């Protein structure tokens, strides 16, 4: 099979993918499995059901799901409680679903499918029941997935779980069969997702979306079914409500998340901790948070010892905890956020304006606040705080307050990242220096000191009104996994772009003329280079122009046919 056939077959495979779907293929594009966890008098929390039945979970994964599916202290959780968690996938498992590879290529970096983690979206019910020996009915329905669609899966489990509690396993099977009919999560598409007699409409974000201003491109509708529920977002959480009681400290929290500091969030309910942890992760959008984070964490978690040991510094992880035991166990952590239970709108606790020392947190009953000795690099932006306080006094809707705060952090993060992006662009070789007769050029190495020299004249202060020691903040950022993750991604994208430009230069040159006075060894080297480029085209067909591929294939045929017969035979084998 020659290279042209390989490229054509690759596209053919993708075109046929939608018509050769096996049972549960579409389901696995969205959800790994559904679990039902119950309380067993002898075993404690136990896995009652995994659906579909063919899905495999390791014993450690089952144990973690079981313990994380109930509130750590459920005495105050009568009725229904919703939250989510995140656990490590055990090594040695099959790689990510094929559809997730295509999805990851085009979705925003922050929304990529998790390769090493599972999310669990929990709907827990606890009611009094005299027919049960313990006196309580305690059971959870859990959706396990690799996709960080917090808003969608929270809504989905709130539809599926009550039906299951009322009608048992057949309703869970029906829900899973509905999901198995869903279209693939294709970035940029607006999808109608039927589930148990209702339809949820969502738009899957695309990497090319404009984040501030601009109108989203209208995407092709996949269904004509009318939607009962239009979700404004797949993944965003309410940042304003999550931080209402500690609003004066939100910019400090942004810094802590940006530089990857260890943070623990303490609250009485897993619903509160998971919203707060997810809000922290969302604060640095569009930058991806590259450390570990656990929206809800318990003393039974398999990583408990790893995260709570005092023999070394706390790992760069964000934990959400509810068990009072953690107030003592994690007292040595440098940054602790205590979130109080929020009342209705207008009755929330007054935002606290004073930081507390971390050592002063003795119990989980301590007052809400941020317990840290961290000194911010940037001056506090008082304008945004005044605007939010004014909105609270005038009863501005929470959705509007959230939009204001979210936009503020988006612009702050972009102000921080723009100089880095500009410097990264300067590391690219000039296009006129890309020669078809040499290897593809590579990006110059990132030099932190060289970059820092640019900050004074073209740093974040040009787009942000916030003053402070931006240079010192960059230095801390350079030591964080967030910088490593961003740099690796940008390096990969830029080198891919350089490969494409080199391929175009190669395809547009007169190679047959060039080889006339060349030795055979140079010609063979050129043939190998062209074959490498065609292989690159197969793996990166979305960024490579088909015209360039066809030109290169023609060049290859002409060059090989000009060789002696014996050498042609060697090259073709």
PDB file of C-alpha atoms in Angstrom, residues 84 86 110 114 119 148 237 239 243 253-254 257-258 274-295 317-319 406 413 482:
ATOM      1  CA  UNK A  84     -18.927  15.207  42.186  1.00  0.00           C
ATOM      2  CA  UNK A  86     -12.326  12.863  40.766  1.00  0.00           C
ATOM      3  CA  UNK A 110      -9.228  23.008  29.671  1.00  0.00           C
ATOM      4  CA  UNK A 114      -8.969  12.998  31.156  1.00  0.00           C
ATOM      5  CA  UNK A 119     -14.994  12.032  37.319  1.00  0.00           C
ATOM      6  CA  UNK A 148     -15.128  17.374  32.713  1.00  0.00           C
ATOM      7  CA  UNK A 237     -19.737  26.601  37.707  1.00  0.00           C
ATOM      8  CA  UNK A 239     -17.715  31.313  40.763  1.00  0.00           C
ATOM      9  CA  UNK A 243     -16.606  32.595  46.805  1.00  0.00           C
ATOM     10  CA  UNK A 253      -6.816  32.722  45.304  1.00  0.00           C
ATOM     11  CA  UNK A 254      -6.279  33.341  41.574  1.00  0.00           C
ATOM     12  CA  UNK A 257      -4.120  28.519  41.595  1.00  0.00           C
ATOM     13  CA  UNK A 258      -1.965  30.099  38.871  1.00  0.00           C
ATOM     14  CA  UNK A 274     -16.856  20.433  44.861  1.00  0.00           C
ATOM     15  CA  UNK A 275     -18.329  23.726  43.608  1.00  0.00           C
ATOM     16  CA  UNK A 276     -15.543  25.702  45.290  1.00  0.00           C
ATOM     17  CA  UNK A 277     -12.725  23.450  44.009  1.00  0.00           C
ATOM     18  CA  UNK A 278     -14.171  23.518  40.482  1.00  0.00           C
ATOM     19  CA  UNK A 279     -14.507  27.320  40.728  1.00  0.00           C
ATOM     20  CA  UNK A 280     -10.814  27.570  41.687  1.00  0.00           C
ATOM     21  CA  UNK A 281      -9.822  25.502  38.631  1.00  0.00           C
ATOM     22  CA  UNK A 282     -12.036  27.685  36.393  1.00  0.00           C
ATOM     23  CA  UNK A 283     -10.468  30.928  37.665  1.00  0.00           C
ATOM     24  CA  UNK A 284      -7.409  30.632  35.410  1.00  0.00           C
ATOM     25  CA  UNK A 285      -9.314  29.827  32.175  1.00  0.00           C
ATOM     26  CA  UNK A 286      -8.198  29.704  29.335  1.00  0.00           C
ATOM     27  CA  UNK A 287      -5.028  28.359  30.976  1.00  0.00           C
ATOM     28  CA  UNK A 288      -5.301  24.684  31.903  1.00  0.00           C
ATOM     29  CA  UNK A 289      -4.793  23.764  35.566  1.00  0.00           C
ATOM     30  CA  UNK A 290      -2.191  20.985  35.326  1.00  0.00           C
ATOM     31  CA  UNK A 291      -1.949  19.856  38.964  1.00  0.00           C
ATOM     32  CA  UNK A 292      -4.114  17.216  40.610  1.00  0.00           C
ATOM     33  CA  UNK A 293      -7.391  18.337  42.195  1.00  0.00           C
ATOM     34  CA  UNK A 294     -10.066  16.510  44.146  1.00  0.00           C
ATOM     35  CA  UNK A 295     -13.449  18.288  44.387  1.00  0.00           C
ATOM     36  CA  UNK A 317      -3.078  19.585  44.847  1.00  0.00           C
ATOM     37  CA  UNK A 318      -6.434  21.225  45.604  1.00  0.00           C
ATOM     38  CA  UNK A 319      -8.550  19.166  48.005  1.00  0.00           C
ATOM     39  CA  UNK A 406     -15.819  35.314  35.446  1.00  0.00           C
ATOM     40  CA  UNK A 413      -5.466  35.516  32.969  1.00  0.00           C
ATOM     41  CA  UNK A 482       0.804  24.981  34.903  1.00  0.00           C
TER      42      UNK A 482
END
